[in-house]
mmCIF file of C-alpha atoms in Angstrom:
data_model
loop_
_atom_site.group_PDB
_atom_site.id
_atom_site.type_symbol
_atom_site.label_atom_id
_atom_site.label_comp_id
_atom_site.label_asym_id
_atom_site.label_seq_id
_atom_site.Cartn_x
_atom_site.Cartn_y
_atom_site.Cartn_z
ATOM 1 C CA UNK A 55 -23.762 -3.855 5.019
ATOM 2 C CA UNK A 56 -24.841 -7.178 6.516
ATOM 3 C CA UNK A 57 -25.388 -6.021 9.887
ATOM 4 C CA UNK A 58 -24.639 -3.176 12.565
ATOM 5 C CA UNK A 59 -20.731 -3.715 13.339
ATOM 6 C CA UNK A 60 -19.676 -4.655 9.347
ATOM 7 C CA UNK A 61 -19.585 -3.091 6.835
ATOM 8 C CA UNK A 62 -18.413 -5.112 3.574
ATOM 9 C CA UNK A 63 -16.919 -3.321 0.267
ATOM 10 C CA UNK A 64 -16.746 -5.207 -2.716
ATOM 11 C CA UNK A 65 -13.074 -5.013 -4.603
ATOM 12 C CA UNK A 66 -14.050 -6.853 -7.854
ATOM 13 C CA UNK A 67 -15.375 -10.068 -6.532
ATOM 14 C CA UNK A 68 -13.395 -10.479 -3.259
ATOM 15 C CA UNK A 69 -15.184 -8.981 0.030
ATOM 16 C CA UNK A 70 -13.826 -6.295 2.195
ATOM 17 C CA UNK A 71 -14.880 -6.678 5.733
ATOM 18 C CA UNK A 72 -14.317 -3.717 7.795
ATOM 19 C CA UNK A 73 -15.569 -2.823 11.460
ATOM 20 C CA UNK A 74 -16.060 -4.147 14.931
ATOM 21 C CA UNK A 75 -17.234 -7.216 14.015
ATOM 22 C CA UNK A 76 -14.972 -8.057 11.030
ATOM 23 C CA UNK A 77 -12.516 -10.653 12.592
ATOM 24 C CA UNK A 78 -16.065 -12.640 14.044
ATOM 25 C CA UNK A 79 -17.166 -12.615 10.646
ATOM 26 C CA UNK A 80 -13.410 -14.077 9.723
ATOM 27 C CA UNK A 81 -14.080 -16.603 12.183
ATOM 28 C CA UNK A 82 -17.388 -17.838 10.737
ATOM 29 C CA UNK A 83 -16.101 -18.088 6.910
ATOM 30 C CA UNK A 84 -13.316 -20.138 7.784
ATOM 31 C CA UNK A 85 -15.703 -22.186 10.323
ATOM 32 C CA UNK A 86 -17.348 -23.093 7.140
ATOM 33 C CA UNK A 87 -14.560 -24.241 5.011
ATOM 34 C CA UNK A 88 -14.739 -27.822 4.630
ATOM 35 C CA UNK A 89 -13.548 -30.472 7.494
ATOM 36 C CA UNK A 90 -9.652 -30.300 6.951
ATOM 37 C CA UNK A 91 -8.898 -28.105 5.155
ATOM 38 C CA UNK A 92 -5.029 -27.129 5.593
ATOM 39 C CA UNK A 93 -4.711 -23.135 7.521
ATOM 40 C CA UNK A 94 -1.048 -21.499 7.255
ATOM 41 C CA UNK A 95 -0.642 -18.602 8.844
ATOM 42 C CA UNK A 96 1.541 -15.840 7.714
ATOM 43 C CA UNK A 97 3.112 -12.946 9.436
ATOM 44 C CA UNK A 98 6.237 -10.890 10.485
ATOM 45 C CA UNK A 99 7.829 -11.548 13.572
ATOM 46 C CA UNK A 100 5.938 -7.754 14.683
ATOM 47 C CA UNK A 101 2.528 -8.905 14.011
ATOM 48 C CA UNK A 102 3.127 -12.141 15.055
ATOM 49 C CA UNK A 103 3.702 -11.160 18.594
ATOM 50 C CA UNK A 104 1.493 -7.740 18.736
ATOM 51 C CA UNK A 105 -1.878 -8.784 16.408
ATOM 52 C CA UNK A 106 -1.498 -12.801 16.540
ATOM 53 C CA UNK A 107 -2.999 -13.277 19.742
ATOM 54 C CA UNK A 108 -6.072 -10.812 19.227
ATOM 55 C CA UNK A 109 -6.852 -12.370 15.937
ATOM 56 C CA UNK A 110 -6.999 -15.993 17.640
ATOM 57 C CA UNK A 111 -9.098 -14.277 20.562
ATOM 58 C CA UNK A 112 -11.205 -13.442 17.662
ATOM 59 C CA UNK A 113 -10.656 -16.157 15.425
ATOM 60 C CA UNK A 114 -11.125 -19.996 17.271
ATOM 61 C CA UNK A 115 -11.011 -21.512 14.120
ATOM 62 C CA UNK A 116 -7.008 -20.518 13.508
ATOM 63 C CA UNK A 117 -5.851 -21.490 17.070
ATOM 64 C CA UNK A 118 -4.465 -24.785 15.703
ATOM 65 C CA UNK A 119 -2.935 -23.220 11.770
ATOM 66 C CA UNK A 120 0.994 -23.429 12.122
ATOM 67 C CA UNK A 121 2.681 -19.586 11.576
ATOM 68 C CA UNK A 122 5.648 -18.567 9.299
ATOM 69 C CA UNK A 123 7.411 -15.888 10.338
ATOM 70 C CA UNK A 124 9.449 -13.073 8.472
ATOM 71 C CA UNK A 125 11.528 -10.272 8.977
ATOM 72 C CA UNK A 126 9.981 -6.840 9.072
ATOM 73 C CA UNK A 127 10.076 -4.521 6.340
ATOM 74 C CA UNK A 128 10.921 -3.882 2.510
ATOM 75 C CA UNK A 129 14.132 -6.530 2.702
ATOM 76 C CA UNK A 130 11.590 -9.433 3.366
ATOM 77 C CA UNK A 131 10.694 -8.641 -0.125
ATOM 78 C CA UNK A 132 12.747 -10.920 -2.036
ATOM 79 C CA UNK A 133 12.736 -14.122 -3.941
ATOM 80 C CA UNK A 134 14.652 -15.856 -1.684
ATOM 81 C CA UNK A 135 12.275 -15.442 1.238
ATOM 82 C CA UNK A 136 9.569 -17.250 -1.205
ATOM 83 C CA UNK A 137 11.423 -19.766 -1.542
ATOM 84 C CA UNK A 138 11.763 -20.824 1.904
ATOM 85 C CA UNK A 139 8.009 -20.243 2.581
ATOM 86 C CA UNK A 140 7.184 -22.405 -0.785
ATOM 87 C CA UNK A 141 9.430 -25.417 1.002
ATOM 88 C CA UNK A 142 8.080 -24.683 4.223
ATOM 89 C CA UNK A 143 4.574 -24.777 2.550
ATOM 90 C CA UNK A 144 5.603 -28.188 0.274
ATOM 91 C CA UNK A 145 7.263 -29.776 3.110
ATOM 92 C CA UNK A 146 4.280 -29.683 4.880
ATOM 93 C CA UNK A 147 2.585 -31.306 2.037
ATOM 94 C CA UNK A 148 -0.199 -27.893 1.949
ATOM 95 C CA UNK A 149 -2.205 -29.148 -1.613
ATOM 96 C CA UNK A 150 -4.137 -26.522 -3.407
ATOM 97 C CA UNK A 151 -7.281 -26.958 -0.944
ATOM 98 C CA UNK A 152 -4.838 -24.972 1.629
ATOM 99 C CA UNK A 153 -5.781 -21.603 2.797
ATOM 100 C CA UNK A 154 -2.934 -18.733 3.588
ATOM 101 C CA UNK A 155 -3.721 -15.872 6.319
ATOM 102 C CA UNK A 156 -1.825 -13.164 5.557
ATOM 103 C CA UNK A 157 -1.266 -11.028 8.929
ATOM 104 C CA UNK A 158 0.795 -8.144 8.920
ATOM 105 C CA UNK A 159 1.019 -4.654 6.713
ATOM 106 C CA UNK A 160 1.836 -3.967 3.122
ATOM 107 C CA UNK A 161 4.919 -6.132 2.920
ATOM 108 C CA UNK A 162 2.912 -9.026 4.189
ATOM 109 C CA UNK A 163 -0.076 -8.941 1.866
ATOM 110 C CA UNK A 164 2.527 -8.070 -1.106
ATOM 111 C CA UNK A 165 4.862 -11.282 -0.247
ATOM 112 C CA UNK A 166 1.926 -13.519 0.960
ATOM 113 C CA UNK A 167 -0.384 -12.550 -2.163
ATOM 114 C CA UNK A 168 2.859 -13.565 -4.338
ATOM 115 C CA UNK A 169 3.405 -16.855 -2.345
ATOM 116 C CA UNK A 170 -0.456 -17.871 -2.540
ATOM 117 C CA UNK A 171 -0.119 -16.872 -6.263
ATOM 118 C CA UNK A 172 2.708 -19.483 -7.620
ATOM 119 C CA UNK A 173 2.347 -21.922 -5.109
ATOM 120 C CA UNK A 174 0.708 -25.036 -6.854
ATOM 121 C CA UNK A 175 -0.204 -22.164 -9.688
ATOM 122 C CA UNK A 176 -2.305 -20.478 -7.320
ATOM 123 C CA UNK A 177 -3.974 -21.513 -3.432
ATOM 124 C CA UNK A 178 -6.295 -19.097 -1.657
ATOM 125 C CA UNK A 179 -5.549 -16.607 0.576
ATOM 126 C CA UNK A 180 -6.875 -14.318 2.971
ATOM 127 C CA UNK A 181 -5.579 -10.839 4.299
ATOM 128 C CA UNK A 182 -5.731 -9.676 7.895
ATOM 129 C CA UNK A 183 -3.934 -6.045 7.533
ATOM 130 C CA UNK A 184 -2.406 -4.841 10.694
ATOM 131 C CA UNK A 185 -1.513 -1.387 9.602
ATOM 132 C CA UNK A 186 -2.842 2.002 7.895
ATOM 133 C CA UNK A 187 -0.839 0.724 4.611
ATOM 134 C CA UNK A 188 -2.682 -2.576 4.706
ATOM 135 C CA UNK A 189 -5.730 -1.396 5.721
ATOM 136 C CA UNK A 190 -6.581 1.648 3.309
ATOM 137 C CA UNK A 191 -3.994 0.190 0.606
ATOM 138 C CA UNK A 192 -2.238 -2.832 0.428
ATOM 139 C CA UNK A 193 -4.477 -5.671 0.804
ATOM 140 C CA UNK A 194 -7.501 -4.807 -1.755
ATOM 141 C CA UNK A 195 -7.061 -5.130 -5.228
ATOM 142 C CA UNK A 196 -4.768 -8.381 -5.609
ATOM 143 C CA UNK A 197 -1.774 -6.399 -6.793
ATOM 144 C CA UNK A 198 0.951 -8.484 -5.234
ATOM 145 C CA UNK A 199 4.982 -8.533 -6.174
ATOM 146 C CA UNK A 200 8.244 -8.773 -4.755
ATOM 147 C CA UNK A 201 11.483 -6.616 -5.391
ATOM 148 C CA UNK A 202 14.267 -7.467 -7.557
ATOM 149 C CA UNK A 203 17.840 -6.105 -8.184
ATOM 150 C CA UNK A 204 16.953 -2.543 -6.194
ATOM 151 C CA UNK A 205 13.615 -2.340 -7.741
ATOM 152 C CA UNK A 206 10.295 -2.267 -6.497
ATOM 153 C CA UNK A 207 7.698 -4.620 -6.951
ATOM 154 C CA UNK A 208 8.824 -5.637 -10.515
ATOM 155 C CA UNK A 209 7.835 -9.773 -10.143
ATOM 156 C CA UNK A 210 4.779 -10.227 -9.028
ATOM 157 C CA UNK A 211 0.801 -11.608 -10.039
ATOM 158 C CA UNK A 212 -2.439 -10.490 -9.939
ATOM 159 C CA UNK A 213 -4.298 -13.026 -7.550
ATOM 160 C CA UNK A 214 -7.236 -11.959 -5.613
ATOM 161 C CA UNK A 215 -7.927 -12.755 -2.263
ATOM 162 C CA UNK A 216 -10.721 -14.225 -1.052
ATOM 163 C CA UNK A 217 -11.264 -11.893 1.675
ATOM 164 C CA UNK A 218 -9.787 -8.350 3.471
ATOM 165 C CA UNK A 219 -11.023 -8.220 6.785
ATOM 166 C CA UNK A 220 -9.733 -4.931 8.658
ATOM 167 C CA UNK A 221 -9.512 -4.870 12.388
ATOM 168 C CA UNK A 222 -8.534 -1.171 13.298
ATOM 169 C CA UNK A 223 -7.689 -1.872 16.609
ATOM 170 C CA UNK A 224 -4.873 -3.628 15.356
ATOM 171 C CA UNK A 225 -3.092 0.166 14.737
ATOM 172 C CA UNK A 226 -2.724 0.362 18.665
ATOM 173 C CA UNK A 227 0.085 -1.576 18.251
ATOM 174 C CA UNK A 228 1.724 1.075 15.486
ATOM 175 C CA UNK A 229 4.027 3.656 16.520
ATOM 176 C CA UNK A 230 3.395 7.294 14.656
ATOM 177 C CA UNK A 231 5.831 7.248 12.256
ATOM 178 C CA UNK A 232 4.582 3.788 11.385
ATOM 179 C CA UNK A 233 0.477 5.323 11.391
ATOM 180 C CA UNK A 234 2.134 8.385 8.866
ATOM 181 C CA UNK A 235 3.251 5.596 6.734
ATOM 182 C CA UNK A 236 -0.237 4.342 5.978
ATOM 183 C CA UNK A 237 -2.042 7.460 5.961
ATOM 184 C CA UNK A 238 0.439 8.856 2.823
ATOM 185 C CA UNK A 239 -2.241 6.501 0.997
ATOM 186 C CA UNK A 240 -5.573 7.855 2.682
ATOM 187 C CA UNK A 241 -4.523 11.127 1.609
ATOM 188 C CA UNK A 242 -3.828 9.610 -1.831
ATOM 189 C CA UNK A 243 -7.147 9.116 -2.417
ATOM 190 C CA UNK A 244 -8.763 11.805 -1.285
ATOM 191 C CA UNK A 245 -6.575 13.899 -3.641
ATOM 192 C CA UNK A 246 -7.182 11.921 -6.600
ATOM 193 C CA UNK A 247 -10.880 10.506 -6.048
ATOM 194 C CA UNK A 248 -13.037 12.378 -2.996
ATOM 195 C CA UNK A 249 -12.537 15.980 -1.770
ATOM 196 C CA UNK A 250 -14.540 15.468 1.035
ATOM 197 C CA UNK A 251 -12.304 12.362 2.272
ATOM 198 C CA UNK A 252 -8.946 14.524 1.531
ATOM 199 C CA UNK A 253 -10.862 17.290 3.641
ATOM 200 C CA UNK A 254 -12.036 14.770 6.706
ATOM 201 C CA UNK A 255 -8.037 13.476 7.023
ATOM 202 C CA UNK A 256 -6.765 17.342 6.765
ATOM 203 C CA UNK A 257 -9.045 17.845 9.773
ATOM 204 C CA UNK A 258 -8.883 14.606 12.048
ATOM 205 C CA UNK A 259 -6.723 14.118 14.887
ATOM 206 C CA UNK A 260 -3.929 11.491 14.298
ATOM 207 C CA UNK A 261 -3.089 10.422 17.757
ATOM 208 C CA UNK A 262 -7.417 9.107 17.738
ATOM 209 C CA UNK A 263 -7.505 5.739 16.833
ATOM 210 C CA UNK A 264 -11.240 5.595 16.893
ATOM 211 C CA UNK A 265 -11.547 9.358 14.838
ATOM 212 C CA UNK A 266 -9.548 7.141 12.296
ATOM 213 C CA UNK A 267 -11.263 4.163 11.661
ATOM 214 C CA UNK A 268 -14.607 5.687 9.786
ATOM 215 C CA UNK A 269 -11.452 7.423 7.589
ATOM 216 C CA UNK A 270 -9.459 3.962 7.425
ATOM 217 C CA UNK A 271 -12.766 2.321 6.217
ATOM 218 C CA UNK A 272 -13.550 4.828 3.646
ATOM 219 C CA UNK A 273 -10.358 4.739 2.079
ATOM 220 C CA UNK A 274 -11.186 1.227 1.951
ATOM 221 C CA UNK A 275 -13.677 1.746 0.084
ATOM 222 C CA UNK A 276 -12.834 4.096 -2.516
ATOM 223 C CA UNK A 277 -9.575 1.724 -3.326
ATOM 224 C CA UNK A 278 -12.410 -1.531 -3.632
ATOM 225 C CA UNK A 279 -14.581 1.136 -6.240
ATOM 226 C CA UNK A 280 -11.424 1.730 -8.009
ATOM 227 C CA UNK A 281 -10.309 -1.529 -8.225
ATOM 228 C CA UNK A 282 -13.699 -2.952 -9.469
ATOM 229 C CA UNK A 283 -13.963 -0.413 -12.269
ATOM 230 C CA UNK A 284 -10.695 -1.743 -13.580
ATOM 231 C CA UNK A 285 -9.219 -4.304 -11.495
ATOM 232 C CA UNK A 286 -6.321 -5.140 -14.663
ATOM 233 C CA UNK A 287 -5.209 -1.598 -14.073
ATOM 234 C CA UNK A 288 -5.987 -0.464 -17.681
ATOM 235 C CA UNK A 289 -7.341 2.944 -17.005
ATOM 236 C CA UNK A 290 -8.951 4.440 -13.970
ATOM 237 C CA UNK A 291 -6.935 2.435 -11.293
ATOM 238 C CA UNK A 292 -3.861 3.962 -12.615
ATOM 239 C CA UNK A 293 -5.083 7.139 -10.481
ATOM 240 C CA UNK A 294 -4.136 5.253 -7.470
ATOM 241 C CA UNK A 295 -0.423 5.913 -8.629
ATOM 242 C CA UNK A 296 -0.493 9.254 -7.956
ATOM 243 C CA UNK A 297 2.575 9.896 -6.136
ATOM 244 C CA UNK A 298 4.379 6.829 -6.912
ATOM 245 C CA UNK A 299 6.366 6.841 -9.799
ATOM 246 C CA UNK A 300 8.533 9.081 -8.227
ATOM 247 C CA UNK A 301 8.311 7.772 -4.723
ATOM 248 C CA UNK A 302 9.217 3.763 -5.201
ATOM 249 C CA UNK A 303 12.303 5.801 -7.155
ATOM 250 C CA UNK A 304 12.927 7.427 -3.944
ATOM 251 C CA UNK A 305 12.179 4.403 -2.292
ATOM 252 C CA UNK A 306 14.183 1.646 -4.513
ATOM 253 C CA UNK A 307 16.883 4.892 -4.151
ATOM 254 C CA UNK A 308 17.352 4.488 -0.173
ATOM 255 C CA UNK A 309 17.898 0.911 0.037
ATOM 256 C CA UNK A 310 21.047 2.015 -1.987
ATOM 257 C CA UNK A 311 22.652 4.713 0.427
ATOM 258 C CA UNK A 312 22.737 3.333 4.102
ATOM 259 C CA UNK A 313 21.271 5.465 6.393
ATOM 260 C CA UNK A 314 19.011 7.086 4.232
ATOM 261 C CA UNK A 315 15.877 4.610 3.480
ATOM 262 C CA UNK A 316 12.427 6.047 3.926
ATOM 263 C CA UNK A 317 9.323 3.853 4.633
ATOM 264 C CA UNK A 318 6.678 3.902 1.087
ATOM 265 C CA UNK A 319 4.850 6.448 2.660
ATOM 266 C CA UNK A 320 7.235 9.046 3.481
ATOM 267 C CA UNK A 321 8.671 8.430 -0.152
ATOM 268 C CA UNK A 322 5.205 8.781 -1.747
ATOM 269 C CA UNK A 323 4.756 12.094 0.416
ATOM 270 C CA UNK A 324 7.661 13.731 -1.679
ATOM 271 C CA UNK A 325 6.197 11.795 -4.763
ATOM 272 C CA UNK A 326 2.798 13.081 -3.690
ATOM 273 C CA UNK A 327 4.542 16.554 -3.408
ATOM 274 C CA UNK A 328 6.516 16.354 -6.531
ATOM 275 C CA UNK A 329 3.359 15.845 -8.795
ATOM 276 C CA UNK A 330 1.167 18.715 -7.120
ATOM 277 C CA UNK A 331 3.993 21.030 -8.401
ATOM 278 C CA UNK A 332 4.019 19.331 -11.767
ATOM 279 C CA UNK A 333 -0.009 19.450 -11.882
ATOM 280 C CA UNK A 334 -0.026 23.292 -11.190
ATOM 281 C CA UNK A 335 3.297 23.920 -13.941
ATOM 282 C CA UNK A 336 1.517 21.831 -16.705
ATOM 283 C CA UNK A 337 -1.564 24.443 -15.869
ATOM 284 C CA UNK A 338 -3.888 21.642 -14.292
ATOM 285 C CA UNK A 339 -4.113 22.479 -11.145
ATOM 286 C CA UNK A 340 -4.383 25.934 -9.292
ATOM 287 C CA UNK A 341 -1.893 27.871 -7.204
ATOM 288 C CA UNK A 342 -3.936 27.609 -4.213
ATOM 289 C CA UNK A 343 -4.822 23.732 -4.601
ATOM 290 C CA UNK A 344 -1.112 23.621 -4.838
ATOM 291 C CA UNK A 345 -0.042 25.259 -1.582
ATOM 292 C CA UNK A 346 -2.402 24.053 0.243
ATOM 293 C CA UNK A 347 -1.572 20.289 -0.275
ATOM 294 C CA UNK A 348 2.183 20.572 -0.372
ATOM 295 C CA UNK A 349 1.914 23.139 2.683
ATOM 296 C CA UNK A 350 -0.551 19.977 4.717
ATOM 297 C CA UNK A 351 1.825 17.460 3.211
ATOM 298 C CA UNK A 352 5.368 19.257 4.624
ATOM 299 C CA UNK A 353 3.228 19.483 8.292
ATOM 300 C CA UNK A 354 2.954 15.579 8.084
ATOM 301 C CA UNK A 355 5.885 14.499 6.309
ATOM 302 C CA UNK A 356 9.821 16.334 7.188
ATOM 303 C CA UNK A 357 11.570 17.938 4.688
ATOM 304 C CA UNK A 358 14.153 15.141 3.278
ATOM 305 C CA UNK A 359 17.437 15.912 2.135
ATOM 306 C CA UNK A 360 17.561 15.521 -1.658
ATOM 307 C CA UNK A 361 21.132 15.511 -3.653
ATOM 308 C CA UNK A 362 20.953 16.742 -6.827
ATOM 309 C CA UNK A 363 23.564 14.409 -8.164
ATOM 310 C CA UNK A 364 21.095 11.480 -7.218
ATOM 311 C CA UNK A 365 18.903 12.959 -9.969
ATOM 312 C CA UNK A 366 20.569 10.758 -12.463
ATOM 313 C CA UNK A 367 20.220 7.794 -10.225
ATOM 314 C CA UNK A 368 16.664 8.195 -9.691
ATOM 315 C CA UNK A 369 15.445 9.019 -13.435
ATOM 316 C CA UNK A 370 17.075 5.408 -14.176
ATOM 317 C CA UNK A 371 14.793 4.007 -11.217
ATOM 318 C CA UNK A 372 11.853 5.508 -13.043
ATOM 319 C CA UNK A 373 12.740 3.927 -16.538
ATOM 320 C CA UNK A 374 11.583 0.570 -14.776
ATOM 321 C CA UNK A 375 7.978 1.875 -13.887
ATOM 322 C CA UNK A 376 5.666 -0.131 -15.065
ATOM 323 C CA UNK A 377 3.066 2.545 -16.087
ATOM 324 C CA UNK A 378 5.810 3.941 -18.743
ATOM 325 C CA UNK A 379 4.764 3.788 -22.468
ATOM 326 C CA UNK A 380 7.111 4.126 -25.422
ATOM 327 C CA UNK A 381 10.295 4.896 -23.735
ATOM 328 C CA UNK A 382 8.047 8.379 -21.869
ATOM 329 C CA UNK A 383 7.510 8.629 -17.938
ATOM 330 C CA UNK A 384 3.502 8.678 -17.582
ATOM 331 C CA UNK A 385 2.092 10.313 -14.450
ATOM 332 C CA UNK A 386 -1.219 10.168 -12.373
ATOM 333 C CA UNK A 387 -1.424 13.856 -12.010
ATOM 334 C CA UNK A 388 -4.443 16.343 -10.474
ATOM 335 C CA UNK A 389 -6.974 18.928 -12.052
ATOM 336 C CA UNK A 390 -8.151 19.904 -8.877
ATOM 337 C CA UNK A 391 -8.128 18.323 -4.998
ATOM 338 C CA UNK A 392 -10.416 15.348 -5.310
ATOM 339 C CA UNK A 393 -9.699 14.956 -9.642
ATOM 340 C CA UNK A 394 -7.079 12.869 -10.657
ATOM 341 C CA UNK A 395 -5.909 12.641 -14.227
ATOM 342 C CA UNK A 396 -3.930 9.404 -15.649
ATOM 343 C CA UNK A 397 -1.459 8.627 -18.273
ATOM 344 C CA UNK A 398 0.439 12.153 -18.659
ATOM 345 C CA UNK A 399 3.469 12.286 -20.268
ATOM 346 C CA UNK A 400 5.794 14.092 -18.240
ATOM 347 C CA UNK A 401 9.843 14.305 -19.616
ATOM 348 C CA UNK A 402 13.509 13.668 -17.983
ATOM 349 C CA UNK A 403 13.763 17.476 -17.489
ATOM 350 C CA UNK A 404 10.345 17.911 -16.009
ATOM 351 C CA UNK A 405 10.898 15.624 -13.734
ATOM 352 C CA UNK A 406 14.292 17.004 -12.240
ATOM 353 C CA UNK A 407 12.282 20.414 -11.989
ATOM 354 C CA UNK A 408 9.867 18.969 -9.828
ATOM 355 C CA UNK A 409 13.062 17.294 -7.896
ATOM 356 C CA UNK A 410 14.793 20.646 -7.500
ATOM 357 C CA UNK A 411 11.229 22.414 -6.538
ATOM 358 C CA UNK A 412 11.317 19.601 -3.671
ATOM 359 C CA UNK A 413 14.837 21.075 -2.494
ATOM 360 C CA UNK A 414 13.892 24.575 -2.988
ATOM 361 C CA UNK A 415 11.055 24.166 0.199
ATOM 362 C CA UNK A 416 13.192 23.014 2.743
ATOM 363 C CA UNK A 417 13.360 26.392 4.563
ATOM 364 C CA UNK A 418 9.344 25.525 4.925
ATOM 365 C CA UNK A 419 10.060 22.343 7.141
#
C-alpha cells in the first residue's frame, strides 16, 4: 500500500493499482515518462464513449494521445483487426519508446497485450480495465492472444504490462448481464484459491457497486499471487483454468450456431459447473461442496440448452486446449471449496458425463 486510497498488488514485476486513487496515480507515472514520448490509446467503441472521458478527467497527461477504436466483443479478436492497428500504429511512425493504453474489458487487454507484443518485437503497454472480466481477470498476468479458425485464444504472447490500474467506478457503465460476465472469474478464485473470498461473493449484493469493489480488488489480488508464483503457467497458475477447458469449448462452440453465443463468463459458469460434478465423481470433492456450488452457480447463471449431438463438436474444441498433454484432456479440478487441484487427466467419456449431468439439471433453473 503506498497510501490511503491505493492499494498496489504485485503480478510478477508489473504493479496492480487498485482503489480510489488509482487513475491519479496513472496520471503521475505517465507524467514522468520522458518529454515525448508517443501515447496511443486503445479502446472499443463502448469504452471509448462510456470510460474515455472519466479516465482523461483523471488522467491530464492522455488528453492529447490519439484513440483506436474497435468493435465490441469476441469478433474483434482476430488477426485482421491487428493488422490494421499495427498500420495505424506504423503509419503514425509510433517507435518502440511508444506507450499503448489499453481501455476496455477482457477483449481489449487480450488484443491490445497482443498488439503491444509484436509490434516492433515488443512496445509497452498499460491496462485500464473497464469491466469485472478486466478487472479481477483479464489484465494481470500478461497472458494475451487472439482467436483463430473458431478457436480461442490459440496465437498469442506472454508480454507483461507495465501497469493494471483498476478504476471500479468504471462498472457503472456495465449492464448486469455484462457485471455476471466478470464475476464467473471472482467466483473462480474463490473456489480454487480462498474460501473466504468464494464465501464474501456468495453473500454480497450484486446490484452494489461499492459492496463490490473490496471483492473486485481481492480477486485482484489473488490472480497477481498466482501469477507471481508461476507467471510461465508451469504449475500453480494452471488452477486459474478451472472451468475453462470446457467453457472456451462452449464458447469457440457458439460463435458456430447463430443465435446461440454466450459471453466467457456464462460459458465458464457451465465449465465451472461441469468440473464440480467431475471433482465430486472422481471422489475429490464432497456431495455437499458439490450442491452447494452448482446450486449458487444455476441462481447466477440460466440453465443453457445443451444438444447432445454437439458433444462431438465440442470434444474436438477441447483437443486444441493448450493445457492437454499426450493426446489426454487435463483439468483444474477441486478437493474442497477454496482447494484447487491441477493437471488431472480426465477422458472423452468423462467428459460427455459431465455434459449430460449439465442437461440433466435443467428442471433446477
Amino acid at each position: 500500500m503506498t497510501h490511503s486510497d491505493v492499494r498496489v498488488f504485485d503480478a510478477d514485476g508489473c504493479p496492480v493499482t487498485a482503489g480510489e486513487g488509482a487513475l491519479t496515480a496513472l496520471d503521475r507515472s505517465l507524467a514522468a515518462l520522458p518529454e515525448g514520448t508517443p501515447l496511443f490509446i486503445l479502446g472499443d467503441t463502448n469504452t471509448l464513449r462510456d470510460c474515455l472521458p472519466e479516465l482523461l478527467a483523471h488522467a491530464p497527461a492522455l488528453r492529447e494521445a490519439p484513440t483506436m477504436s474497435v468493435s465490441p466483443g469476441e469478433a474483434s479478436k482476430r488477426i485482421d483487426v491487428c493488422t490494421d492497428i499495427w498500420e495505424h500504429l506504423a503509419g503514425h511512425a509510433a517507435g518502440r519508446d511508444t506507450l499503448l493504453i489499453c481501455l476496455g474489458g477482457g477483449v481489449v487487454t487480450d488484443l491490445g497485450g497482443f498488439i503491444a507484443g509484436t509490434y516492433k518485437r515488443g512496445i509497452r503497454h498499460i491496462h485500464v480495465p473497464t469491466t469485472i472480466m478486466g478487472m479481477a481477470d483479464a489484465a494481470i498476468g500478461a497472458k494475451t492472444a487472439v482467436d483463430l479458425a473458431g478457436v480461442k485464444n490459440v496465437v498469442g504472447v506472454f508480454h507483461r504490462p507495465v501497469g493494471v490500474y483498476i478504476h471500479v467506478p468504471f462498472l457503472r457503465s456495465l449492464g448486469k448481464r455484462e457485471l455476471l460476465n466478470g464475476l464467473a472469474e471472482m467466483i473462480k478464485h474463490g473456489l480454487v484459491c480462498d474460501t473466504a473470498h468464494w464465501a464474501a461473493i456468495v453473500d454480497a449484493p450484486l446490484h452494489d457497486i461499492g459492496a463490490l469493489a473490496p471483492l473486485v480488488e481481492r480477486s485482484a489480488a489473488i490472480k497477481s499471487a498466482v501469477v507471481s508464483t508461476d507467471p510461465m503457467e508451469q504449475g500453480p497458475r494452471r488452477l486459474l483454468n478451472f472451468g475453462h477447458t470446457i467453457g472456451h469449448a462452449l464458447e469457440a462452440h457458439g460463435w458456430e450456431s447463430q443465435g446461440r453465443a454466450l459471453l466467457h463468463g456464462e460459458a465458464v459458469a457451465i465449465g465451472m459447473m461441469c468440473a464440480t460434478w467431475l471433482s465430486s465423481e472422481l471422489g475429490m470433492l464432497p456431495t455437499g461442496d458439490r450442491d452447494r456450488i452448482i446450486t449458487h452457480l444455476l441462481s447466477l447463471y440460466p440453465h443453457q440448452a445443451l444438444e447432445a449431438t454437439d458433444d462431438h463438436r465440442l470434444l474436438e474444441l477441447m483437443r486444441n486446449d493448450k493445457k492437454n498433454k499426450g493426446g489426454q484432456f487435463r483439468f483444474t479440478l477441486l478437493g474442497a471449496i477454496g482447494h484447487g487441484r491441477v493437471d488431472v487427466p480426465v477422458d472423452a467419456a468423462q467428459v460427455m458425463a459431465a455434459l449430460d449431468h449439465y442437461r440433466s439439471i435443467a428442471t433446477h433453473a
